[in-house]
């Protein structure tokens, strides 16, 4: 399926729509403009598809009720999930940060993602309750935040609760089939970069509404899982490069 799609996109269908051929960049050829107009038509179709998927996501039936009112630990002390909803904001997103007990240092992929989110939190906070949890003592999380220069992220320690196991922020509840798919070794457990969204109804009931489950479906050749790509400006920026994403992998530091 993927290979057939790649063959199709190698030879774009020419677009004759005049509104897609109005721009002209210096030195471009007629062939470039024709191919670019055809690509623009596909980009417009992708825009429609993105909104269509988002609409279907918003229209999902109510999910399961929150399994328990988990207790986390933050900079201001213990806090339960029910206390993470600020007045007037009934949606909560929880990102599971891969900085569990099996790691000496945090996941570089999670770290680059949170580097970007930290700069956006002052805007995100206007509409959404967003927190980052990790199976790590709070002191370690705060020390790493200071090292990275994070100032806005709301960091919480799971403090040994079962949230990550219950909502697939770690591998402990995966089926044997899923473990084989994810290439886990016997006896090996890992924390996982899962994003879960919860909504509080008018009667105070908290339900799970969505999770980044593409993390747990089979990847396609050269694409990894891309479960949080729609939220990640770095990968989307790389996608407009002629070179594409290449084999780049984020690091905690660069020479």
Coordinates of C-alpha atoms in Angstrom, one line a residue:
X1 CA 0.0 0.0 0.0
X2 CA 2.7 2.5 1.0
X3 CA 4.9 1.6 -2.0
X4 CA 2.0 2.2 -4.4
X5 CA 1.3 5.5 -2.8
X6 CA 4.9 6.5 -3.2
X7 CA 4.8 5.6 -6.9
X8 CA 1.7 7.7 -7.3
X9 CA 3.2 10.8 -5.6
X10 CA 6.4 10.6 -7.7
X11 CA 4.4 11.7 -10.7
X12 CA 2.0 14.4 -9.5
X13 CA -1.3 15.0 -11.4
X14 CA -1.1 18.3 -13.2
X15 CA -3.5 20.9 -11.9
X16 CA -5.2 23.3 -14.4
X17 CA -6.9 25.4 -11.7
X18 CA -5.8 29.0 -12.4
X19 CA -6.1 30.0 -8.7
X20 CA -3.4 27.5 -7.9
X21 CA -0.9 29.0 -10.4
X22 CA -0.9 32.7 -9.4
X23 CA 2.4 32.9 -7.6
X24 CA 5.7 33.0 -9.5
X25 CA 9.0 32.8 -7.6
X26 CA 12.2 34.2 -9.2
X27 CA 13.7 31.9 -11.8
X28 CA 11.2 29.1 -11.6
X29 CA 10.4 27.1 -14.7
X30 CA 7.0 26.3 -16.2
X31 CA 7.6 22.7 -15.2
X32 CA 8.2 23.7 -11.6
X33 CA 5.1 25.8 -11.4
X34 CA 2.9 23.1 -13.0
X35 CA 4.2 20.4 -10.5
X36 CA 4.0 22.8 -7.6
X37 CA 0.3 23.6 -8.4
X38 CA -0.4 19.9 -8.5
X39 CA 1.2 19.5 -5.1
X40 CA -0.7 22.5 -3.8
X41 CA -3.9 20.8 -4.7
X42 CA -2.8 17.8 -2.7
X43 CA -1.8 20.0 0.2
X44 CA -5.3 21.5 0.1
X45 CA -6.8 18.0 0.2
X46 CA -4.5 17.2 3.1
X47 CA -5.8 20.3 4.9
X48 CA -9.4 19.1 4.4
X49 CA -8.4 15.6 5.6
X50 CA -6.7 17.0 8.8
X51 CA -9.9 18.9 9.7
X52 CA -12.1 15.9 8.8
X53 CA -10.0 13.7 11.2
X54 CA -10.1 16.4 13.9
X55 CA -13.9 16.6 13.6
X56 CA -14.2 12.9 13.9
X57 CA -11.9 13.0 17.0
X58 CA -14.1 15.6 18.6
X59 CA -17.2 13.6 17.8
X60 CA -16.0 10.4 19.5
X61 CA -18.5 8.9 22.0
X62 CA -17.8 9.5 25.7
X63 CA -14.8 7.4 26.7
X64 CA -14.4 5.5 29.9
X65 CA -14.7 7.1 33.3
X66 CA -11.3 7.9 34.9
X67 CA -10.2 4.7 36.7
X68 CA -9.3 6.5 39.9
X69 CA -8.5 10.0 41.1
X70 CA -4.8 9.5 40.9
X71 CA -2.5 11.3 43.3
X72 CA 0.5 13.0 41.8
X73 CA 3.2 15.2 43.5
X74 CA 4.0 18.7 42.1
X75 CA 6.0 21.7 43.2
X76 CA 3.1 22.8 45.5
X77 CA 2.6 19.3 47.0
X78 CA 0.3 16.4 46.4
X79 CA -2.5 16.9 43.8
X80 CA -5.2 14.7 42.4
X81 CA -6.3 14.5 38.8
X82 CA -9.6 16.1 39.8
X83 CA -7.7 19.1 41.1
X84 CA -5.9 19.7 37.8
X85 CA -8.9 21.3 36.1
X86 CA -8.7 25.1 36.4
X87 CA -12.0 27.0 36.5
X88 CA -13.5 27.4 33.1
X89 CA -11.3 24.7 31.5
X90 CA -12.8 21.2 31.4
X91 CA -10.2 19.4 29.3
X92 CA -6.9 18.0 30.7
X93 CA -4.1 16.6 28.6
X94 CA -1.5 14.4 30.4
X95 CA 1.8 13.6 28.7
X96 CA 3.8 10.7 30.0
X97 CA 7.5 11.8 29.9
X98 CA 10.0 8.9 29.4
X99 CA 12.1 9.5 32.5
X100 CA 11.3 6.4 34.4
X101 CA 13.4 4.4 36.8
X102 CA 15.1 2.4 34.1
X103 CA 16.7 5.5 32.7
X104 CA 19.8 7.4 33.9
X105 CA 18.8 10.3 31.6
X106 CA 15.5 11.3 30.1
X107 CA 14.5 10.3 26.6
X108 CA 15.9 12.7 24.0
X109 CA 12.8 12.5 21.8
X110 CA 10.5 13.4 24.7
X111 CA 12.9 16.2 25.7
X112 CA 13.0 17.9 22.3
X113 CA 9.2 17.7 22.2
X114 CA 8.9 19.3 25.7
X115 CA 11.5 21.9 24.8
X116 CA 9.0 23.2 22.2
X117 CA 5.9 22.8 24.4
X118 CA 7.6 24.7 27.2
X119 CA 7.7 27.8 25.0
X120 CA 4.0 27.4 24.1
X121 CA 2.6 26.7 27.6
X122 CA 1.7 30.3 28.3
X123 CA -0.6 30.1 25.2
X124 CA -1.8 26.5 25.8
X125 CA -2.8 27.4 29.4
X126 CA -5.4 29.8 28.0
X127 CA -7.6 26.9 26.8
X128 CA -6.2 23.6 28.1
X129 CA -5.0 22.1 31.3
X130 CA -1.7 20.5 30.3
X131 CA 0.6 18.5 32.6
X132 CA 3.7 16.3 32.2
X133 CA 4.0 13.2 34.4
X134 CA 6.9 10.9 35.0
X135 CA 7.7 7.9 37.2
X136 CA 10.5 9.9 38.8
X137 CA 11.0 11.7 42.1
X138 CA 9.9 15.3 41.8
X139 CA 13.3 16.6 42.7
X140 CA 14.8 14.8 39.7
X141 CA 12.2 16.4 37.4
X142 CA 12.7 19.9 38.7
X143 CA 16.5 19.5 38.5
X144 CA 16.2 18.5 34.8
X145 CA 13.8 21.3 34.1
X146 CA 16.3 23.8 35.5
X147 CA 19.0 22.2 33.3
X148 CA 16.9 22.6 30.2
X149 CA 15.7 26.1 31.1
X150 CA 12.1 25.0 31.3
X151 CA 9.9 27.6 33.0
X152 CA 6.3 26.9 32.0
X153 CA 5.8 23.2 32.0
X154 CA 3.6 21.7 34.8
X155 CA 5.7 18.7 36.0
X156 CA 4.3 16.0 38.2
X157 CA 5.7 12.9 39.7
X158 CA 3.5 9.9 39.5
X159 CA 4.7 9.1 43.1
X160 CA 4.3 5.4 42.5
X161 CA 0.7 5.4 41.4
X162 CA -0.7 3.2 38.6
X163 CA -1.6 6.0 36.1
X164 CA 1.0 5.1 33.5
X165 CA 0.2 1.4 33.7
X166 CA -3.6 2.0 33.4
X167 CA -3.3 4.5 30.5
X168 CA -0.4 3.0 28.6
X169 CA 2.3 5.5 29.6
X170 CA 4.4 2.4 30.3
X171 CA 4.7 -1.1 28.9
X172 CA 3.5 -3.1 31.9
X173 CA -0.1 -3.7 30.7
X174 CA 0.7 -4.5 27.1
X175 CA -0.5 -7.8 25.7
X176 CA 2.1 -10.5 24.6
X177 CA 1.2 -9.7 21.0
X178 CA 1.8 -6.0 21.5
X179 CA 5.1 -6.7 23.3
X180 CA 6.3 -8.7 20.3
X181 CA 5.2 -6.0 17.9
X182 CA 7.0 -3.4 19.9
X183 CA 10.1 -5.7 20.1
X184 CA 10.2 -5.8 23.9
X185 CA 12.4 -8.4 25.5
X186 CA 11.1 -10.7 28.1
X187 CA 11.2 -9.1 31.5
X188 CA 11.9 -5.7 30.1
X189 CA 9.6 -2.8 30.9
X190 CA 9.8 0.8 29.6
X191 CA 7.9 4.0 30.1
X192 CA 6.2 5.2 26.9
X193 CA 5.5 8.7 25.4
X194 CA 1.7 8.5 25.6
X195 CA -0.5 11.6 25.5
X196 CA -4.0 11.2 27.0
X197 CA -6.8 13.6 27.0
X198 CA -9.6 13.8 29.7
X199 CA -12.8 15.8 29.9
X200 CA -14.8 16.8 32.9
X201 CA -18.5 17.0 32.4
X202 CA -20.9 19.4 34.0
X203 CA -21.7 16.9 36.7
X204 CA -18.0 16.5 37.6
X205 CA -17.5 13.1 36.0
X206 CA -14.0 12.8 34.3
X207 CA -13.8 10.6 31.2
X208 CA -10.9 9.6 28.9
X209 CA -11.6 11.1 25.5
X210 CA -8.5 10.3 23.4
X211 CA -5.0 8.8 23.5
X212 CA -2.1 8.9 21.0
X213 CA -2.7 5.2 20.2
X214 CA -0.7 5.4 17.0
X215 CA 2.2 4.7 19.4
X216 CA 0.9 1.2 19.6
X217 CA 0.0 0.4 16.0
X218 CA 2.4 -1.2 13.5
X219 CA 4.7 1.4 12.0
X220 CA 5.2 1.8 8.3
X221 CA 8.5 1.7 6.5
X222 CA 10.6 4.7 7.2
X223 CA 7.8 6.4 9.3
X224 CA 8.2 5.1 12.8
X225 CA 5.0 5.7 14.8
X226 CA 4.6 9.5 14.4
X227 CA 2.0 9.4 17.2
X228 CA 2.6 13.0 18.3
X229 CA 3.9 14.4 15.1
X230 CA 0.8 16.7 14.6
X231 CA 1.9 18.5 17.8
X232 CA 5.6 18.6 17.0
X233 CA 6.8 21.6 14.9
X234 CA 10.3 20.2 14.4
X235 CA 9.3 17.2 12.4
X236 CA 6.8 19.2 10.4
X237 CA 9.4 21.8 9.6
X238 CA 11.8 19.0 8.4
X239 CA 9.1 17.8 6.1
X240 CA 9.3 20.9 4.0
X241 CA 13.0 20.4 3.4
X242 CA 14.1 18.9 0.1
X243 CA 16.2 16.4 2.2
X244 CA 13.2 15.5 4.3
X245 CA 13.6 14.1 7.8
X246 CA 16.5 11.9 6.9
X247 CA 17.8 9.8 9.8
X248 CA 18.0 12.6 12.3
X249 CA 17.3 11.8 15.9
X250 CA 17.2 14.4 18.6
X251 CA 19.9 14.4 21.3
X252 CA 20.1 15.9 24.8
X253 CA 23.1 18.0 23.7
X254 CA 25.0 18.8 20.5
X255 CA 28.6 19.6 19.9

